CSV table of C-alpha atoms in Angstrom, one decimal:
chain,number,residue,atom,x,y,z
Y,1,MET,CA,64.5,-12.4,65.0
Y,2,VAL,CA,65.5,-8.6,63.7
Y,3,ARG,CA,69.2,-8.3,64.0
Y,4,VAL,CA,70.8,-4.2,65.3
Y,5,GLY,CA,74.3,-4.9,62.9
Y,6,ALA,CA,76.5,-7.6,60.5
Y,7,SER,CA,77.2,-10.7,63.1
Y,8,ILE,CA,76.7,-14.1,61.0
Y,9,LEU,CA,80.2,-15.1,60.0
Y,10,HIS,CA,79.8,-18.0,56.9
Y,11,ALA,CA,83.4,-19.0,56.5
Y,12,ASP,CA,84.3,-21.2,53.8
Y,13,LEU,CA,87.9,-23.6,53.0
Y,14,ASP,CA,89.1,-23.4,49.7
Y,15,ALA,CA,89.2,-25.5,47.5
Y,16,PHE,CA,89.9,-28.2,50.4
Y,17,TYR,CA,90.7,-31.4,49.5
Y,18,ALA,CA,93.1,-29.4,46.7
Y,19,SER,CA,94.0,-27.1,49.1
Y,20,VAL,CA,94.7,-29.7,51.8
Y,21,GLU,CA,96.8,-32.0,49.2
Y,22,GLN,CA,99.1,-28.4,47.8
Y,23,ARG,CA,99.4,-27.8,52.3
Y,24,ASP,CA,101.3,-31.7,52.4
Y,25,ASP,CA,102.9,-31.4,49.4
Y,26,PRO,CA,105.3,-28.6,48.9
Y,27,ARG,CA,106.1,-29.4,45.1
Y,28,LEU,CA,102.3,-29.3,44.5
Y,29,ARG,CA,101.9,-25.6,45.3
Y,30,GLY,CA,101.0,-23.0,42.7
Y,31,ARG,CA,100.5,-26.0,40.0
Y,32,PRO,CA,96.8,-27.2,39.4
Y,33,VAL,CA,96.0,-30.3,41.8
Y,34,ILE,CA,93.1,-32.6,41.0
Y,35,VAL,CA,92.1,-34.8,43.4
Y,36,GLY,CA,90.1,-38.3,42.2
Y,37,GLY,CA,90.9,-39.4,39.8
Y,38,GLY,CA,88.2,-40.7,37.8
Y,39,VAL,CA,85.3,-38.4,39.2
Y,40,VAL,CA,87.3,-35.2,40.0
Y,41,LEU,CA,86.3,-35.1,43.7
Y,42,ALA,CA,88.0,-31.3,44.3
Y,43,CYS,CA,90.2,-29.3,42.2
Y,44,SER,CA,93.3,-26.4,43.6
Y,45,TYR,CA,91.5,-22.7,42.1
Y,46,GLU,CA,94.7,-23.4,39.6
Y,47,ALA,CA,92.7,-26.5,37.7
Y,48,LYS,CA,89.6,-24.2,38.0
Y,49,ALA,CA,91.3,-21.4,35.8
Y,50,ARG,CA,91.3,-24.3,33.0
Y,51,GLY,CA,87.8,-25.6,32.7
Y,52,VAL,CA,88.0,-28.7,35.7
Y,53,ARG,CA,85.3,-28.9,37.4
Y,54,THR,CA,84.7,-30.3,40.4
Y,55,ALA,CA,82.0,-34.6,40.3
Y,56,MET,CA,83.6,-33.6,36.7
Y,57,GLY,CA,84.6,-36.9,34.6
Y,58,GLY,CA,88.4,-37.1,35.2
Y,59,ARG,CA,89.1,-37.9,31.0
Y,60,GLN,CA,87.6,-34.4,29.9
Y,61,ALA,CA,89.7,-33.0,33.4
Y,62,ARG,CA,92.6,-34.0,32.0
Y,63,ARG,CA,91.8,-33.1,28.4
Y,64,LEU,CA,91.0,-29.4,29.2
Y,65,CYS,CA,94.3,-28.6,32.0
Y,66,PRO,CA,97.0,-32.3,30.0
Y,67,ASP,CA,99.8,-30.9,32.9
Y,68,ALA,CA,97.4,-31.4,36.0
Y,69,VAL,CA,98.9,-33.1,38.4
Y,70,VAL,CA,96.6,-36.5,39.9
Y,71,VAL,CA,96.6,-37.5,43.4
Y,72,GLN,CA,94.9,-40.0,45.0
Y,73,PRO,CA,92.2,-38.7,48.0
Y,74,ARG,CA,94.0,-38.5,52.0
Y,75,MET,CA,89.8,-38.7,53.5
Y,76,ALA,CA,91.9,-39.3,57.0
Y,77,ALA,CA,94.0,-35.4,55.9
Y,78,TYR,CA,90.9,-34.6,55.2
Y,79,SER,CA,88.7,-35.1,58.2
Y,80,ALA,CA,91.7,-34.2,60.3
Y,81,ALA,CA,92.1,-30.2,59.2
Y,82,SER,CA,88.0,-30.1,59.0
Y,83,LYS,CA,88.0,-30.9,63.4
Y,84,ALA,CA,91.4,-28.7,64.1
Y,85,VAL,CA,89.1,-25.8,61.2
Y,86,PHE,CA,86.9,-26.5,63.7
Y,87,ARG,CA,88.0,-26.1,66.8
Y,88,VAL,CA,89.5,-22.4,66.0
Y,89,PHE,CA,85.6,-21.7,65.2
Y,90,ARG,CA,84.8,-22.7,68.3
Y,91,ASP,CA,87.5,-21.1,70.4
Y,92,THR,CA,86.0,-17.8,68.5
Y,93,THR,CA,82.4,-18.4,69.7
Y,94,PRO,CA,80.3,-21.0,70.9
Y,95,SER,CA,77.8,-19.9,68.0
Y,96,VAL,CA,78.7,-22.2,65.3
Y,97,GLU,CA,76.6,-23.9,63.8
Y,98,GLY,CA,78.3,-27.0,60.5
Y,99,ILE,CA,77.0,-26.8,56.8
Y,100,SER,CA,80.0,-29.3,55.8
Y,101,ILE,CA,83.5,-31.0,57.0
Y,102,ASP,CA,84.4,-27.1,55.4
Y,103,GLU,CA,82.1,-24.6,56.0
Y,104,ALA,CA,80.0,-23.4,58.4
Y,105,PHE,CA,78.0,-20.3,60.1
Y,106,LEU,CA,78.7,-19.0,63.2
Y,107,ASP,CA,77.1,-16.1,65.4
Y,108,VAL,CA,79.4,-13.0,67.2
Y,109,GLY,CA,76.8,-10.1,67.6
Y,110,GLY,CA,77.5,-10.8,71.6
Y,111,LEU,CA,81.5,-10.9,70.9
Y,112,ARG,CA,81.6,-7.1,70.5
Y,113,LYS,CA,82.8,-5.8,73.9
Y,114,ILE,CA,85.5,-9.3,73.8
Y,115,SER,CA,86.9,-9.8,70.7
Y,116,GLY,CA,86.1,-6.6,68.5
Y,117,THR,CA,83.9,-5.7,65.2
Y,118,PRO,CA,82.3,-8.9,63.2
Y,119,SER,CA,84.5,-8.0,60.6
Y,120,GLU,CA,87.7,-8.0,63.0
Y,121,ILE,CA,86.9,-10.8,64.7
Y,122,ALA,CA,86.5,-12.7,60.3
Y,123,LEU,CA,90.1,-11.5,60.4
Y,124,ARG,CA,91.6,-13.1,63.3
Y,125,LEU,CA,89.8,-16.1,62.6
Y,126,ARG,CA,91.4,-16.7,59.1
Y,127,GLU,CA,94.8,-15.3,60.3
Y,128,ARG,CA,94.1,-18.2,62.9
Y,129,VAL,CA,93.6,-21.1,60.7
Y,130,ARG,CA,96.3,-20.2,58.5
Y,131,ARG,CA,98.3,-19.6,60.5
Y,132,GLU,CA,97.1,-22.6,62.6
Y,133,VAL,CA,96.2,-25.4,59.9
Y,134,GLY,CA,98.2,-24.1,57.2
Y,135,LEU,CA,95.2,-23.1,54.7
Y,136,PRO,CA,93.2,-19.9,52.8
Y,137,ILE,CA,89.6,-19.7,54.5
Y,138,THR,CA,87.2,-17.5,52.7
Y,139,VAL,CA,85.0,-15.5,55.1
Y,140,GLY,CA,81.6,-13.8,54.6
Y,141,VAL,CA,80.2,-11.0,57.1
Y,142,ALA,CA,76.4,-9.5,56.8
Y,143,LYS,CA,73.1,-9.8,58.4
Y,144,THR,CA,71.7,-12.0,57.3
Y,145,LYS,CA,72.3,-16.0,56.6
Y,146,PHE,CA,72.2,-15.5,52.7
Y,147,LEU,CA,74.0,-12.8,52.4
Y,148,ALA,CA,76.9,-14.1,54.6
Y,149,LYS,CA,77.0,-17.0,52.6
Y,150,VAL,CA,76.9,-14.8,49.4
Y,151,ALA,CA,79.4,-12.5,51.2
Y,152,SER,CA,82.4,-15.8,51.6
Y,153,GLY,CA,81.2,-16.8,47.5
Y,154,VAL,CA,82.5,-13.4,46.2
Y,155,ALA,CA,85.2,-12.4,48.2
Y,156,LYS,CA,86.3,-16.3,47.1
Y,157,PRO,CA,89.3,-17.2,47.1
Y,158,ASP,CA,90.9,-16.6,50.2
Y,159,GLY,CA,89.1,-13.5,50.3
Y,160,LEU,CA,87.0,-11.6,53.7
Y,161,LEU,CA,83.6,-9.3,52.1
Y,162,VAL,CA,81.5,-7.8,55.4
Y,163,VAL,CA,78.7,-6.4,53.5
Y,164,PRO,CA,76.9,-3.4,55.3
Y,165,VAL,CA,74.2,-3.3,57.1
Y,166,GLY,CA,72.5,-0.5,55.0
Y,167,GLY,CA,74.7,-1.6,52.9
Y,168,GLU,CA,72.6,-5.1,51.4
Y,169,LEU,CA,70.6,-4.7,48.6
Y,170,ALA,CA,72.9,-2.5,46.6
Y,171,PHE,CA,75.7,-6.2,47.7
Y,172,LEU,CA,72.2,-8.3,46.5
Y,173,HIS,CA,70.9,-6.3,43.9
Y,174,PRO,CA,73.3,-6.6,40.7
Y,175,LEU,CA,74.9,-10.1,41.1
Y,176,PRO,CA,73.8,-12.8,38.3
Y,177,VAL,CA,70.4,-14.1,40.0
Y,178,GLU,CA,73.0,-17.5,40.2
Y,179,ARG,CA,73.6,-15.7,43.8
Y,180,LEU,CA,70.4,-16.3,45.0
Y,181,TRP,CA,70.4,-20.5,47.1
Y,182,GLY,CA,68.5,-22.8,44.6
Y,183,VAL,CA,69.0,-21.5,41.2
Y,184,GLY,CA,70.3,-24.3,39.5
Y,185,PRO,CA,70.3,-24.6,35.5
Y,186,VAL,CA,67.2,-25.2,35.2
Y,187,THR,CA,65.4,-21.8,37.1
Y,188,SER,CA,68.7,-20.0,36.2
Y,189,ALA,CA,67.2,-20.9,31.9
Y,190,LYS,CA,63.6,-19.9,32.5
Y,191,LEU,CA,64.6,-16.6,34.7
Y,192,ARG,CA,67.2,-15.7,31.7
Y,193,ASP,CA,64.7,-16.3,29.0
Y,194,ARG,CA,62.1,-14.1,31.0
Y,195,GLY,CA,65.0,-11.4,31.0
Y,196,LEU,CA,66.0,-11.3,34.2
Y,197,ARG,CA,69.3,-11.6,34.5
Y,198,THR,CA,70.3,-10.4,38.5
Y,199,VAL,CA,68.5,-10.4,41.8
Y,200,GLY,CA,67.8,-6.9,41.2
Y,201,ALA,CA,65.6,-7.5,38.2
Y,202,VAL,CA,64.1,-10.2,39.8
Y,203,ALA,CA,63.5,-8.4,43.5
Y,204,ARG,CA,61.7,-5.7,40.7
Y,205,ILE,CA,58.8,-7.9,39.4
Y,206,GLY,CA,57.0,-9.7,42.0
Y,207,GLU,CA,56.3,-13.3,44.4
Y,208,ALA,CA,52.7,-13.1,42.2
Y,209,ALA,CA,55.3,-13.4,39.0
Y,210,LEU,CA,57.6,-15.6,40.1
Y,211,VAL,CA,55.1,-17.9,41.1
Y,212,SER,CA,53.2,-18.3,38.7
Y,213,MET,CA,57.3,-19.0,36.8
Y,214,LEU,CA,58.2,-21.4,39.2
Y,215,GLY,CA,55.5,-22.0,41.7
Y,216,VAL,CA,54.5,-20.9,44.9
Y,217,ALA,CA,57.3,-22.5,47.1
Y,218,ALA,CA,60.4,-21.5,44.2
Y,219,GLY,CA,58.7,-18.5,43.9
Y,220,ARG,CA,57.9,-16.9,47.1
Y,221,HIS,CA,61.3,-18.6,48.3
Y,222,LEU,CA,62.9,-16.2,45.3
Y,223,HIS,CA,61.0,-13.1,46.4
Y,224,ALA,CA,61.8,-13.7,49.3
Y,225,LEU,CA,65.8,-13.9,48.9
Y,226,ALA,CA,66.5,-11.0,46.8
Y,227,HIS,CA,65.1,-8.8,49.1
Y,228,ASN,CA,67.4,-10.1,51.9
Y,229,HIS,CA,64.5,-11.8,54.1
Y,230,ASP,CA,65.7,-15.3,55.9
Y,231,PRO,CA,64.9,-15.0,59.5
Y,232,ARG,CA,67.4,-17.8,60.1
Y,233,THR,CA,68.9,-17.6,63.0
Y,234,ILE,CA,72.0,-20.2,64.5
Y,235,GLN,CA,71.0,-23.2,65.1
Y,236,THR,CA,73.5,-25.2,67.4
Y,237,GLY,CA,73.5,-28.4,68.5
Y,238,ARG,CA,70.8,-29.5,65.8
Y,239,ARG,CA,71.1,-33.7,64.8
Y,240,ARG,CA,70.7,-34.0,60.7
Y,241,GLY,CA,67.2,-34.4,59.7
Y,242,SER,CA,68.4,-37.4,57.8
Y,243,ILE,CA,71.9,-39.7,56.9
Y,244,GLY,CA,73.0,-40.4,53.9
Y,245,ALA,CA,76.2,-41.3,51.5
Y,246,GLN,CA,76.7,-41.1,47.8
Y,247,ARG,CA,79.1,-42.9,44.7
Y,248,ALA,CA,80.0,-41.4,42.0
Y,249,LEU,CA,80.2,-44.0,39.3
Y,250,GLY,CA,81.8,-41.9,36.0
Y,251,ARG,CA,81.0,-42.9,32.2
Y,252,SER,CA,81.0,-46.8,31.8
Y,253,PRO,CA,78.2,-49.1,31.4
Y,254,ARG,CA,76.9,-50.2,34.6
Y,255,THR,CA,74.5,-53.8,35.4
Y,256,PRO,CA,72.2,-53.9,37.0
Y,257,ARG,CA,74.0,-56.5,39.4
Y,258,ASP,CA,77.3,-53.5,39.7
Y,259,LEU,CA,75.0,-51.3,40.2
Y,260,ASP,CA,73.0,-53.7,43.6
Y,261,ALA,CA,76.4,-54.8,43.9
Y,262,VAL,CA,76.7,-50.5,45.3
Y,263,LEU,CA,73.5,-50.4,46.4
Y,264,CYS,CA,74.9,-52.9,49.4
Y,265,GLY,CA,78.1,-51.0,50.2
Y,266,LEU,CA,76.4,-47.8,49.9
Y,267,VAL,CA,73.6,-49.5,52.4
Y,268,ASP,CA,75.9,-50.3,54.7
Y,269,ARG,CA,77.5,-47.4,55.3
Y,270,VAL,CA,74.3,-45.1,55.4
Y,271,ALA,CA,73.2,-48.1,58.5
Y,272,ARG,CA,76.0,-48.6,60.2
Y,273,ARG,CA,76.5,-44.9,60.8
Y,274,MET,CA,72.7,-44.5,62.0
Y,275,ARG,CA,73.2,-47.6,64.4
Y,276,ALA,CA,76.1,-45.6,65.6
Y,277,ALA,CA,73.8,-42.7,66.0
Y,278,GLY,CA,71.4,-43.8,68.0
Y,279,ARG,CA,69.6,-42.7,65.1
Y,280,VAL,CA,66.2,-44.7,63.3
Y,281,GLY,CA,64.6,-43.7,60.7
Y,282,ARG,CA,61.5,-44.4,57.9
Y,283,THR,CA,61.9,-42.7,54.9
Y,284,VAL,CA,64.8,-44.4,52.7
Y,285,MET,CA,65.5,-42.7,49.1
Y,286,LEU,CA,67.4,-43.2,45.9
Y,287,ARG,CA,68.5,-40.6,44.3
Y,288,LEU,CA,70.5,-41.0,40.9
Y,289,ARG,CA,72.3,-38.9,38.3
Y,290,PHE,CA,72.3,-39.2,34.9
Y,291,ASP,CA,74.9,-39.7,31.5
Y,292,ASP,CA,72.4,-36.0,30.7
Y,293,PHE,CA,73.5,-34.4,33.9
Y,294,SER,CA,69.7,-34.3,34.7
Y,295,ARG,CA,69.0,-36.5,37.9
Y,296,ALA,CA,65.7,-38.5,39.4
Y,297,ALA,CA,64.8,-39.1,43.1
Y,298,ARG,CA,62.5,-41.1,44.6
Y,299,SER,CA,61.0,-42.6,48.4
Y,300,HIS,CA,59.1,-45.1,50.2
Y,301,THR,CA,58.1,-44.6,54.2
Y,302,LEU,CA,58.5,-47.8,55.7
Y,303,PRO,CA,55.0,-48.8,58.5
Y,304,ARG,CA,57.5,-48.4,61.7
Y,305,ALA,CA,61.0,-46.5,61.9
Y,306,THR,CA,64.0,-48.5,61.5
Y,307,SER,CA,67.9,-49.2,61.3
Y,308,ASN,CA,67.7,-52.0,60.3
Y,309,THR,CA,70.8,-52.8,57.6
Y,310,GLY,CA,68.1,-55.4,55.6
Y,311,THR,CA,64.5,-53.5,56.0
Y,312,ILE,CA,66.2,-50.6,54.2
Y,313,LEU,CA,68.5,-53.1,51.7
Y,314,GLU,CA,65.5,-54.3,50.8
Y,315,ALA,CA,63.0,-50.9,50.5
Y,316,LEU,CA,65.6,-48.8,48.5
Y,317,ARG,CA,66.3,-52.5,46.2
Y,318,GLY,CA,63.2,-52.0,45.1
Y,319,LEU,CA,63.3,-48.2,44.5
Y,320,LEU,CA,65.7,-49.2,42.0
Y,321,SER,CA,64.0,-52.3,39.7
Y,322,ALA,CA,61.6,-49.5,38.8
Y,323,ALA,CA,63.8,-47.2,38.4
Y,324,MET,CA,66.3,-48.7,36.0
Y,325,PRO,CA,63.7,-48.8,32.4
Y,326,MET,CA,65.3,-44.3,33.1
Y,327,ILE,CA,68.7,-46.3,33.8
Y,328,ASP,CA,68.6,-48.2,30.7
Y,329,GLU,CA,67.6,-46.2,28.4
Y,330,ARG,CA,69.9,-42.5,30.1
Y,331,GLY,CA,72.4,-44.7,31.8
Y,332,VAL,CA,73.9,-43.9,34.7
Y,333,THR,CA,77.1,-41.9,36.4
Y,334,LEU,CA,76.3,-41.0,40.2
Y,335,VAL,CA,73.4,-43.8,43.0
Y,336,GLY,CA,72.4,-41.9,46.0
Y,337,VAL,CA,71.0,-43.0,49.0
Y,338,ALA,CA,69.8,-42.1,52.4
Y,339,VAL,CA,67.2,-42.1,55.4
Y,340,GLY,CA,65.0,-39.3,56.2
Y,341,ASN,CA,61.9,-38.5,58.9
Y,342,LEU,CA,64.3,-39.8,61.8
Y,343,ASP,CA,64.6,-40.4,66.1
Y,344,ASP,CA,66.4,-41.2,68.4
Y,345,GLY,CA,66.9,-45.2,68.1
Y,346,LYS,CA,66.0,-45.5,72.1
Y,347,ALA,CA,61.9,-43.1,72.4
Y,348,VAL,CA,60.5,-46.6,69.4
Y,349,GLN,CA,58.5,-48.5,70.6
Y,350,LEU,CA,58.9,-51.7,69.6
Y,351,MET,CA,56.5,-53.7,67.7
Y,352,LEU,CA,54.6,-57.0,69.5
Y,353,PRO,CA,55.0,-60.0,68.8
Y,354,PHE,CA,59.4,-59.4,68.5
Y,355,ASP,CA,61.2,-60.6,64.9
Y,356,PRO,CA,63.1,-62.6,65.7
Y,357,GLY,CA,64.2,-62.7,62.9
Y,358,SER,CA,64.5,-58.9,62.3
Y,359,GLY,CA,68.5,-58.6,61.4
Y,360,ALA,CA,68.8,-56.5,64.5
Y,361,GLU,CA,71.6,-58.8,66.4
Y,362,LEU,CA,73.6,-59.5,63.2
Y,363,ASP,CA,74.1,-55.9,62.3
Y,364,VAL,CA,75.3,-55.7,65.9
Y,365,ALA,CA,77.8,-58.4,65.3
Y,366,VAL,CA,79.2,-57.1,61.7
Y,367,ASP,CA,79.6,-53.5,63.9
Y,368,ALA,CA,81.6,-54.5,66.7
Y,369,VAL,CA,83.4,-56.4,64.9
Y,370,ARG,CA,84.1,-53.6,61.9
Y,371,ASP,CA,84.1,-51.9,65.4
Y,372,ARG,CA,87.7,-53.1,66.3
Y,373,PHE,CA,89.0,-54.8,63.0
Y,374,GLY,CA,87.9,-52.2,60.2
Y,375,SER,CA,85.7,-51.6,58.1
Y,376,SER,CA,87.1,-54.0,55.9
Y,377,ALA,CA,87.1,-57.1,57.8
Y,378,VAL,CA,83.4,-57.9,57.3
Y,379,THR,CA,82.3,-57.9,53.5
Y,380,ARG,CA,79.6,-59.1,51.3
Y,381,ALA,CA,80.4,-61.6,49.3
Y,382,VAL,CA,78.4,-59.8,47.1
Y,383,LEU,CA,81.5,-56.8,47.6
Y,384,LEU,CA,84.2,-58.6,46.7
Y,385,GLY,CA,86.2,-58.1,44.8
Y,386,ARG,CA,84.4,-54.2,43.6
Y,387,ASP,CA,85.9,-51.0,44.4
Y,388,PRO,CA,83.9,-50.5,48.0
Y,389,GLY,CA,83.8,-46.7,46.6
Y,390,LEU,CA,85.1,-43.6,49.0
Y,391,ALA,CA,84.0,-42.9,52.5
Y,392,MET,CA,83.4,-38.9,53.0
Y,393,PRO,CA,84.6,-37.0,55.9
Y,394,MET,CA,81.5,-35.3,57.2
Y,395,LEU,CA,80.1,-33.9,60.5
Y,396,PRO,CA,79.2,-35.7,63.5
Y,397,ASP,CA,75.5,-38.2,62.8
């Protein structure tokens, strides 16, 4: 779809969790704030200026910023703030694509006659979020989703940046290669080792060279983005492609029994969300982050789609068992699980013969008790006395 103007907004709340804490407690304003103790879930820009980063260990964060105020996360407050912000988004335009609880794309291309230019709409959006929700938000405006997100990143914190039509490459090409989606530490090192430090340098070397350097998929992807080729439109009402959860563990050693307990808690959470959303899935995925910050992912496809807790847990236990030699050698700081290849639970044909011991009735009963009396009303014996971890707020499944 070819657009005639810069009509896509990327709106991104600034240091979301920390900003909510500073909004609700005036004593924290202007001070370095860290949300979360063992692992940094979020930090204010005052803390970021001292080198603190999300997912950093709490001890390292406090060494870098000894005067930081450490607060415990309040997930209910963050969820309420997110819902209030998204109400402003949807009051601005019906074309809203939520990316996470603190960011979204908005298409305002058809609103010029009733709401003004995209830059005027973006300005009013920022003012409304500040006035009605009390939070700072940065907005990037551009012709493509990719460039709107880049613009908001450049404009942070609490800024507004409009990339004019015709000036996209002049804005994009001087930026460092890390601004391209998909360029993490490994890809960045490969590009910089070859003298490619800016987006413009990546654009000039050609697709074939990038493919030989990074592989077909990554090479073509970066070549397209370096030329601002991004045909994606705003997707509204699109359901998730996967449902998952993860748990940061810090750097303390973990026994196989500890990791199994973590896995059980994550699977309980994910399977319950799937059933609440009426979804079933066939592919289970295990994600690990090691002490050296490297990552690994493993997956397994089930014979048929399910939302049964026991079935999903059994498959993930197999993946975790196979990954234990890597964990023993490299340590583990994060465990994540997800179920993908999702389908509508009502559209799945039941298999014969029916299995009376499938555990479906148990799942339904446990879900009903937890819905009525809270998530901690029924728990596994293996989780008794253990920290269940935080259930992060997120967009509806």
